[in-house]
C-alpha positions as a printed Julia matrix, in Angstrom:
174×3 Matrix{Float64}:
   0.0    0.0    0.0
   1.38   3.32  -0.95
   1.5    6.37   1.18
  -1.13   8.03  -1.01
  -3.58   5.14  -0.53
  -2.92   5.13   3.19
  -3.67   8.85   3.5
  -6.88   8.39   1.46
  -8.0    5.65   3.87
  -7.23   7.91   6.82
  -9.23  10.74   5.26
 -12.18   8.4    4.6
 -11.98   7.1    8.14
 -11.91  10.65   9.56
 -14.86  11.64   7.33
 -16.74   8.55   8.51
 -16.08   9.44  12.17
 -17.15  13.07  11.58
 -20.33  11.92   9.81
 -21.04   9.51  12.65
 -20.51  12.26  15.26
 -22.71  14.72  13.35
 -25.43  12.08  13.04
 -25.25  11.4   16.77
 -25.43  15.13  17.57
 -28.4   15.61  15.23
 -30.17  12.58  16.72
 -29.53  13.94  20.22
 -30.89  17.4   19.31
 -33.98  15.97  17.6
 -34.65  13.73  20.6
 -34.2   16.64  23.01
 -36.57  18.79  20.92
 -39.12  15.97  20.85
 -38.96  15.55  24.62
 -39.29  19.32  25.1
 -42.35  19.5   22.85
 -43.85  16.47  24.57
 -43.35  18.14  27.95
 -44.96  21.37  26.67
 -47.91  19.41  25.34
 -48.31  17.67  28.69
 -48.21  21.02  30.51
 -50.83  22.48  28.15
 -53.01  19.41  28.62
 -52.78  19.75  32.39
 -53.58  23.46  32.16
 -56.68  22.68  30.08
 -57.77  20.06  32.58
 -57.35  22.53  35.46
 -59.19  25.22  33.52
 -62.06  22.84  32.75
 -62.22  21.9   36.41
 -62.39  25.6   37.32
 -65.23  26.12  34.85
 -67.1   23.15  36.29
 -66.61  24.36  39.86
 -67.66  27.92  39.0
 -70.84  26.77  37.24
 -71.68  24.35  40.05
 -71.3   27.16  42.57
 -73.53  29.4   40.47
 -76.1   26.64  40.05
 -76.13  25.71  43.74
 -75.98  29.24  45.15
 -78.91  29.92  47.4
 -78.46  33.64  48.01
 -77.28  36.75  46.19
 -73.91  36.85  47.94
 -73.07  33.32  46.79
 -74.23  34.18  43.26
 -71.96  37.24  43.19
 -68.97  35.16  44.33
 -69.75  32.48  41.75
 -70.05  35.11  39.02
 -66.69  36.6   40.05
 -65.11  33.17  39.67
 -66.59  32.86  36.19
 -65.22  36.31  35.3
 -61.7   35.11  36.11
 -61.96  32.42  33.44
 -60.34  32.79  30.05
 -62.18  31.34  27.07
 -59.66  31.67  24.28
 -59.88  28.45  22.28
 -62.77  26.68  20.59
 -62.35  23.79  23.04
 -62.55  26.2   25.99
 -65.71  27.68  24.53
 -67.37  24.32  23.85
 -66.68  23.19  27.4
 -67.97  26.48  28.82
 -71.07  26.31  26.61
 -71.84  22.76  27.77
 -71.68  23.87  31.39
 -73.89  26.85  30.57
 -76.48  24.53  29.0
 -76.64  22.57  32.25
 -77.39  25.78  34.11
 -79.81  27.25  31.54
 -81.04  24.26  29.5
 -83.71  26.14  27.55
 -81.75  29.27  26.67
 -79.89  27.96  23.61
 -82.97  26.1   22.4
 -84.92  29.35  22.63
 -82.15  31.16  20.72
 -82.23  28.6   17.93
 -86.04  28.74  17.78
 -86.18  32.53  17.78
 -86.88  34.58  14.67
 -83.26  35.74  14.62
 -80.25  33.87  13.3
 -77.11  34.5   15.33
 -73.46  34.15  14.41
 -71.13  32.26  16.74
 -69.8   35.5   18.2
 -73.34  36.78  18.78
 -74.31  33.51  20.47
 -71.19  33.76  22.63
 -72.11  37.31  23.58
 -75.7   36.33  24.45
 -74.58  33.4   26.59
 -72.15  35.55  28.56
 -74.72  38.35  28.78
 -77.25  35.84  30.18
 -74.78  35.28  33.02
 -74.9   39.02  33.73
 -71.43  39.72  32.39
 -70.75  43.2   31.02
 -68.98  44.09  27.75
 -65.56  44.86  29.29
 -65.61  41.63  31.27
 -66.67  39.68  28.17
 -63.78  41.17  26.19
 -61.33  40.12  28.92
 -62.75  36.6   29.06
 -62.7   35.85  25.35
 -59.59  37.83  24.44
 -61.08  40.44  22.11
 -61.35  44.21  22.3
 -64.22  45.89  24.1
 -65.12  47.59  20.8
 -65.54  44.19  19.17
 -67.94  43.14  21.93
 -69.85  46.41  21.62
 -70.1   45.93  17.84
 -71.52  42.46  18.41
 -74.03  43.92  20.85
 -74.97  46.59  18.29
 -75.5   43.96  15.56
 -77.78  41.99  17.87
 -79.8   45.08  18.75
 -80.1   45.88  15.05
 -81.32  42.34  14.25
 -83.89  42.58  17.04
 -84.81  46.17  16.19
 -84.47  47.27  19.8
 -83.05  50.46  21.29
 -80.14  50.82  23.7
 -82.62  51.29  26.54
 -83.97  47.74  26.21
 -82.04  44.93  27.9
 -81.24  42.29  25.29
 -81.67  39.32  27.63
 -84.99  40.65  28.98
 -86.19  41.16  25.42
 -85.15  37.63  24.45
 -86.84  36.21  27.54
 -90.1   37.94  26.63
 -90.03  37.0   22.97
 -88.88  33.4   23.4
 -90.35  32.55  26.8
 -86.97  31.22  28.03
């Protein structure tokens, strides 16, 4: 074997070792990234579970409250909730339906067709929540909530002086 062939073999061997080391480093980094993302997903899942438990507890307190003071405390707990995702909203809506089983049926049977955001507004309004609080809960601007309220009033042909929920209650018997 000549010196030239020997140096070629050494270069190939070194390149093989470098490739092997780079592959090991890449595999390590990918594995670490996977574990990190898995941990984040687990934390998010646990946060959703805790949030759903808080929603359940808040609605149960509101449902089982026997006096105004308990109702106010239960409402304050509901106001602390954040309803930012579709899953959060669906869970919240299901709990609401347990508390007010006929409200959504009455909405669907009314003469008015509501968008999802209008339905969301009406559900939160039924709980006695004001526009600023609604905006904080669902992560939108107060102006957006007020625009939704305005669209609903326009659909119903009612003035600002008329309470939307009272009007709905009278027209739908809910």
